Coordinates of N, CA and C in Angstrom, one line a residue:
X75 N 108.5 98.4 92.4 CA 107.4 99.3 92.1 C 106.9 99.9 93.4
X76 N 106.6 101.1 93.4 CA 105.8 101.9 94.4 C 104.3 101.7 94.2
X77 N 103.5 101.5 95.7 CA 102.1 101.3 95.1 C 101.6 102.9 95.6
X78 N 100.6 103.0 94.6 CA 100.2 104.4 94.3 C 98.7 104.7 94.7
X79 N 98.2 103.1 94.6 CA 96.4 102.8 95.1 C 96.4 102.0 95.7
X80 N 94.8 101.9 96.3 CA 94.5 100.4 96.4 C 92.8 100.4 96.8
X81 N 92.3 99.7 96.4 CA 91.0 99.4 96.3 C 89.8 100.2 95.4
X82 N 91.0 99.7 93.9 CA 90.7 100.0 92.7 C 89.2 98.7 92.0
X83 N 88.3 98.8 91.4 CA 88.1 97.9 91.2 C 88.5 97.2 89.6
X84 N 88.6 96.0 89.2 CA 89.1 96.3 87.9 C 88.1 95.3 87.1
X85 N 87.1 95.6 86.1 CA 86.0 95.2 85.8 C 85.7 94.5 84.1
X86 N 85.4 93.7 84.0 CA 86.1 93.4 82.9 C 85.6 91.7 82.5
X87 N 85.9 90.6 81.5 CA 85.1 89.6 81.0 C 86.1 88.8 81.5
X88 N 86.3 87.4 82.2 CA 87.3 86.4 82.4 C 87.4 85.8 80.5
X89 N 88.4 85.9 80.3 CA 88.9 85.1 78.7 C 89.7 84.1 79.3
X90 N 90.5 83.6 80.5 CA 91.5 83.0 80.3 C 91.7 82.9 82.1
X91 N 92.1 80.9 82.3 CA 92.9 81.1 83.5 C 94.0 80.1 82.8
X92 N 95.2 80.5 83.8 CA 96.5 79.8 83.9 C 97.2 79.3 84.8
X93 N 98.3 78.5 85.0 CA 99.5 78.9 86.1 C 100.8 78.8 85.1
X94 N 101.5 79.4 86.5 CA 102.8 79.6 85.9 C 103.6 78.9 86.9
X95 N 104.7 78.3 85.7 CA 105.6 77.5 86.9 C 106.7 77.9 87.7
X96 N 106.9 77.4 88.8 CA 107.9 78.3 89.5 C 109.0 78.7 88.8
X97 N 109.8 79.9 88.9 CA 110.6 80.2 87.9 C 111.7 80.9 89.2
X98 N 113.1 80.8 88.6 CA 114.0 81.8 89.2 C 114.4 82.9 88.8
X99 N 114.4 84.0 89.6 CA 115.2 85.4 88.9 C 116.4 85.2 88.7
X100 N 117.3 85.4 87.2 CA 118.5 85.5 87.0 C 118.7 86.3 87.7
X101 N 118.8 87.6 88.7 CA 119.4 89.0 89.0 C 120.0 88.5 90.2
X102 N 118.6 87.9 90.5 CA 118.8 87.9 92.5 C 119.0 86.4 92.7
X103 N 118.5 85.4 92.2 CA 118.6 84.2 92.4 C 117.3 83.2 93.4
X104 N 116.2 84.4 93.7 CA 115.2 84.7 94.1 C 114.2 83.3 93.5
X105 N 113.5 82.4 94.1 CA 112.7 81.4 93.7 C 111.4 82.7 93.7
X106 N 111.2 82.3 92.8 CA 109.3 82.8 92.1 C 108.2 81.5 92.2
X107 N 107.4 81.5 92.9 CA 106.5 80.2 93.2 C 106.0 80.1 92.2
X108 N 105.3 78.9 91.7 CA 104.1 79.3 90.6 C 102.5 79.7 91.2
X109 N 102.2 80.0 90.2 CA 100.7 80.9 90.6 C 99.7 80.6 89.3
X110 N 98.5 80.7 90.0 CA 97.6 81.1 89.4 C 97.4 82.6 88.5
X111 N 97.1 82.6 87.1 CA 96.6 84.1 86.4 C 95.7 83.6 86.0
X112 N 94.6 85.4 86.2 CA 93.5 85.1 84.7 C 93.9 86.1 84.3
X113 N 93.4 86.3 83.1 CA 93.1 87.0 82.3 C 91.9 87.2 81.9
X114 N 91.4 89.2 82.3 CA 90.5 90.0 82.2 C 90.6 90.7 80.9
X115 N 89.4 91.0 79.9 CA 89.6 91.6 78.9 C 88.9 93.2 79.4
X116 N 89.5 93.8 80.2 CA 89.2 95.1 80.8 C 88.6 96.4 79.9
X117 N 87.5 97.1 80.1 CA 87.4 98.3 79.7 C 87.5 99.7 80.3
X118 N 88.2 100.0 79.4 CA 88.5 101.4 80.8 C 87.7 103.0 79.8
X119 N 87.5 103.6 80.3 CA 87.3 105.1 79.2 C 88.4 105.8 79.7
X120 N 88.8 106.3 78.4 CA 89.9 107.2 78.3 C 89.2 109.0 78.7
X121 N 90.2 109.4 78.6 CA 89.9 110.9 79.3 C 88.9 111.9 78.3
X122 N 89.1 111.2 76.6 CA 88.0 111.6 75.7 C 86.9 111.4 75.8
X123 N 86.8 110.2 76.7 CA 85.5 109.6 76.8 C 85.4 108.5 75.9
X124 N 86.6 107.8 75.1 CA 86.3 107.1 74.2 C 86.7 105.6 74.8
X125 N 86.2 104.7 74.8 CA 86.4 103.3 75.1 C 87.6 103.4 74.9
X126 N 88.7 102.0 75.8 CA 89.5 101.4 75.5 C 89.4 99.9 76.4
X127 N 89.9 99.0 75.5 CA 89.7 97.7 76.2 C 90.7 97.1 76.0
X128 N 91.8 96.5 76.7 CA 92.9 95.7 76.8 C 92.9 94.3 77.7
X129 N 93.6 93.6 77.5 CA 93.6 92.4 78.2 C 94.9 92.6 79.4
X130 N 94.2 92.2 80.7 CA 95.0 92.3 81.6 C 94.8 90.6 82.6
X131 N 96.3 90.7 82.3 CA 96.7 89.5 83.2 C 97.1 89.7 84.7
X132 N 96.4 88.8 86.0 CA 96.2 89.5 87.2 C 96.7 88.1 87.6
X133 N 97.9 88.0 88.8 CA 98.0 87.1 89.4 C 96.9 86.8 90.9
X134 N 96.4 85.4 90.9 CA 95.4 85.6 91.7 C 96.0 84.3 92.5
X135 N 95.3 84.3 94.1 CA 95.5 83.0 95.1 C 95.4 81.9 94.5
X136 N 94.0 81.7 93.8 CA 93.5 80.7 93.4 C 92.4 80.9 92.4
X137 N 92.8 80.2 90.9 CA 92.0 80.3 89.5 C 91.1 79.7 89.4
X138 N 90.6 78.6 90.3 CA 88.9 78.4 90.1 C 87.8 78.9 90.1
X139 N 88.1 79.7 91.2 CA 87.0 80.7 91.1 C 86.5 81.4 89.5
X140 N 87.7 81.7 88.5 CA 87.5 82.6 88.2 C 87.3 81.6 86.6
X141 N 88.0 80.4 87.0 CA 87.4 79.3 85.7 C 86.1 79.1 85.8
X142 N 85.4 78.8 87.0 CA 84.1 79.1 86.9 C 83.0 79.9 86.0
X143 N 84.1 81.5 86.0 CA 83.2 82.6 85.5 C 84.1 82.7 83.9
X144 N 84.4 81.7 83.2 CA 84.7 81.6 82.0 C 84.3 82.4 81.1
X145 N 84.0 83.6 80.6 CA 83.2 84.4 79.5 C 82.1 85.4 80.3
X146 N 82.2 85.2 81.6 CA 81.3 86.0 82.4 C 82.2 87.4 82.9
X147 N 81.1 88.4 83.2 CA 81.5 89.7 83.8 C 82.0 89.8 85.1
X148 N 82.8 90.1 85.8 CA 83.5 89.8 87.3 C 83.8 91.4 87.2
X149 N 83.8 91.6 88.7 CA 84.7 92.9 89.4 C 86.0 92.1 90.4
X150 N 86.9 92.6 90.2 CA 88.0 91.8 91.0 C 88.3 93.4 92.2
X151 N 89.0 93.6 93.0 CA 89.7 94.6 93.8 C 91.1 94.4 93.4
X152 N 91.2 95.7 93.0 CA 92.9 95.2 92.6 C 93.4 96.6 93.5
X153 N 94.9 96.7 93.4 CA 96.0 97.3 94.1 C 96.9 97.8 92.6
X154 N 97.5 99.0 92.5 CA 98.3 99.7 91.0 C 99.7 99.7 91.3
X155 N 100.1 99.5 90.8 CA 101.8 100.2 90.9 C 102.2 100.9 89.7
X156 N 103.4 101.9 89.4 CA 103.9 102.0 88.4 C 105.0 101.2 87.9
X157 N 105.5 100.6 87.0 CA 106.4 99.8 86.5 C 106.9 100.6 85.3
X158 N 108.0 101.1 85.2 CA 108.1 102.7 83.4 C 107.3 103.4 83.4
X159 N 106.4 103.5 82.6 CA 106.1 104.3 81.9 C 104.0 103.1 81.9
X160 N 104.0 102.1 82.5 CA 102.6 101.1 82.4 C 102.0 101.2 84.1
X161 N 101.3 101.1 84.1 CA 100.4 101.0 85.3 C 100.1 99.2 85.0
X162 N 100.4 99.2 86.3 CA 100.5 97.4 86.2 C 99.5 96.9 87.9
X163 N 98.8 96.4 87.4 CA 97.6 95.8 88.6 C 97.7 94.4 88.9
X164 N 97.0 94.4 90.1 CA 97.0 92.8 91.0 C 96.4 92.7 91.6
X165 N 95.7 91.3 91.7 CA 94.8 91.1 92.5 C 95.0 91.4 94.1
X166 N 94.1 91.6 95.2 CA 94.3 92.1 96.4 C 94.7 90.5 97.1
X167 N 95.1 90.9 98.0 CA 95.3 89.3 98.7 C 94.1 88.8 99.8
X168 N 93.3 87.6 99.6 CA 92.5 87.5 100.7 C 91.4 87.8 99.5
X169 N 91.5 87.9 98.3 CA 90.4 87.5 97.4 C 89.7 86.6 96.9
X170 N 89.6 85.7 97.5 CA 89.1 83.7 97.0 C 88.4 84.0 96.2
X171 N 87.5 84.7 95.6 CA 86.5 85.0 94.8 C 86.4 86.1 94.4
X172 N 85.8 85.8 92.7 CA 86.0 87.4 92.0 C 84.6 87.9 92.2
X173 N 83.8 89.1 92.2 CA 82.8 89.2 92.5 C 81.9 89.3 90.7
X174 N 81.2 88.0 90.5 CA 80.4 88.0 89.4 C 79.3 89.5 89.1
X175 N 79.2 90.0 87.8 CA 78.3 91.0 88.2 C 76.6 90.5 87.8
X176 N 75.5 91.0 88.3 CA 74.0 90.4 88.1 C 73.9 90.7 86.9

């Protein structure tokens, strides 16, 4: 993927943390570490002006932080890429913490 931004912010309710276990790429043979995700239930406005809210899973350093903010409103800093035809986000690196909103 090409990245296209960065110092997007991506704002939205924590529903969910996880990890994932280290996995390998069939292609390349590539070890994939495991990581921490949350999952943000994002709202974005569309170009009508009309709501849209999707759930966006963000790999992050470390998920405590963001188990902490369980059902709470966070701003994270994220970075975009294109992937097809989806815009696909990630957390920035050097983020230990999501920023809670007041």
């Amino acid at each position: 993927g090409r990245v296209i931004m960065s110092m997007l912010s991506l704002n939205g309710i924590v529903q969910n943390v996880f990890r994932t276990d280290e996995t390998m790429d069939r292609k390349t043979g590539e070890i994939i570490p495991a990581a921490d995700r949350v999952q943000i239930m994002a709202e974005n406005i569309t170009k009508n002006g009309e709501k849209r809210i999707e759930l966006v899973t963000l790999k992050v350093e470390a998920g405590e932080p963001f188990r902490k903010l369980l059902g709470r409103s966070v701003r994270v800093p994220v970075g975009a890429f294109v992937s097809g035809s989806a815009v696909q986000f990630y957390a920035l690196k050097g983020q230990t913490a999501p920023l809670g909103d007041a």
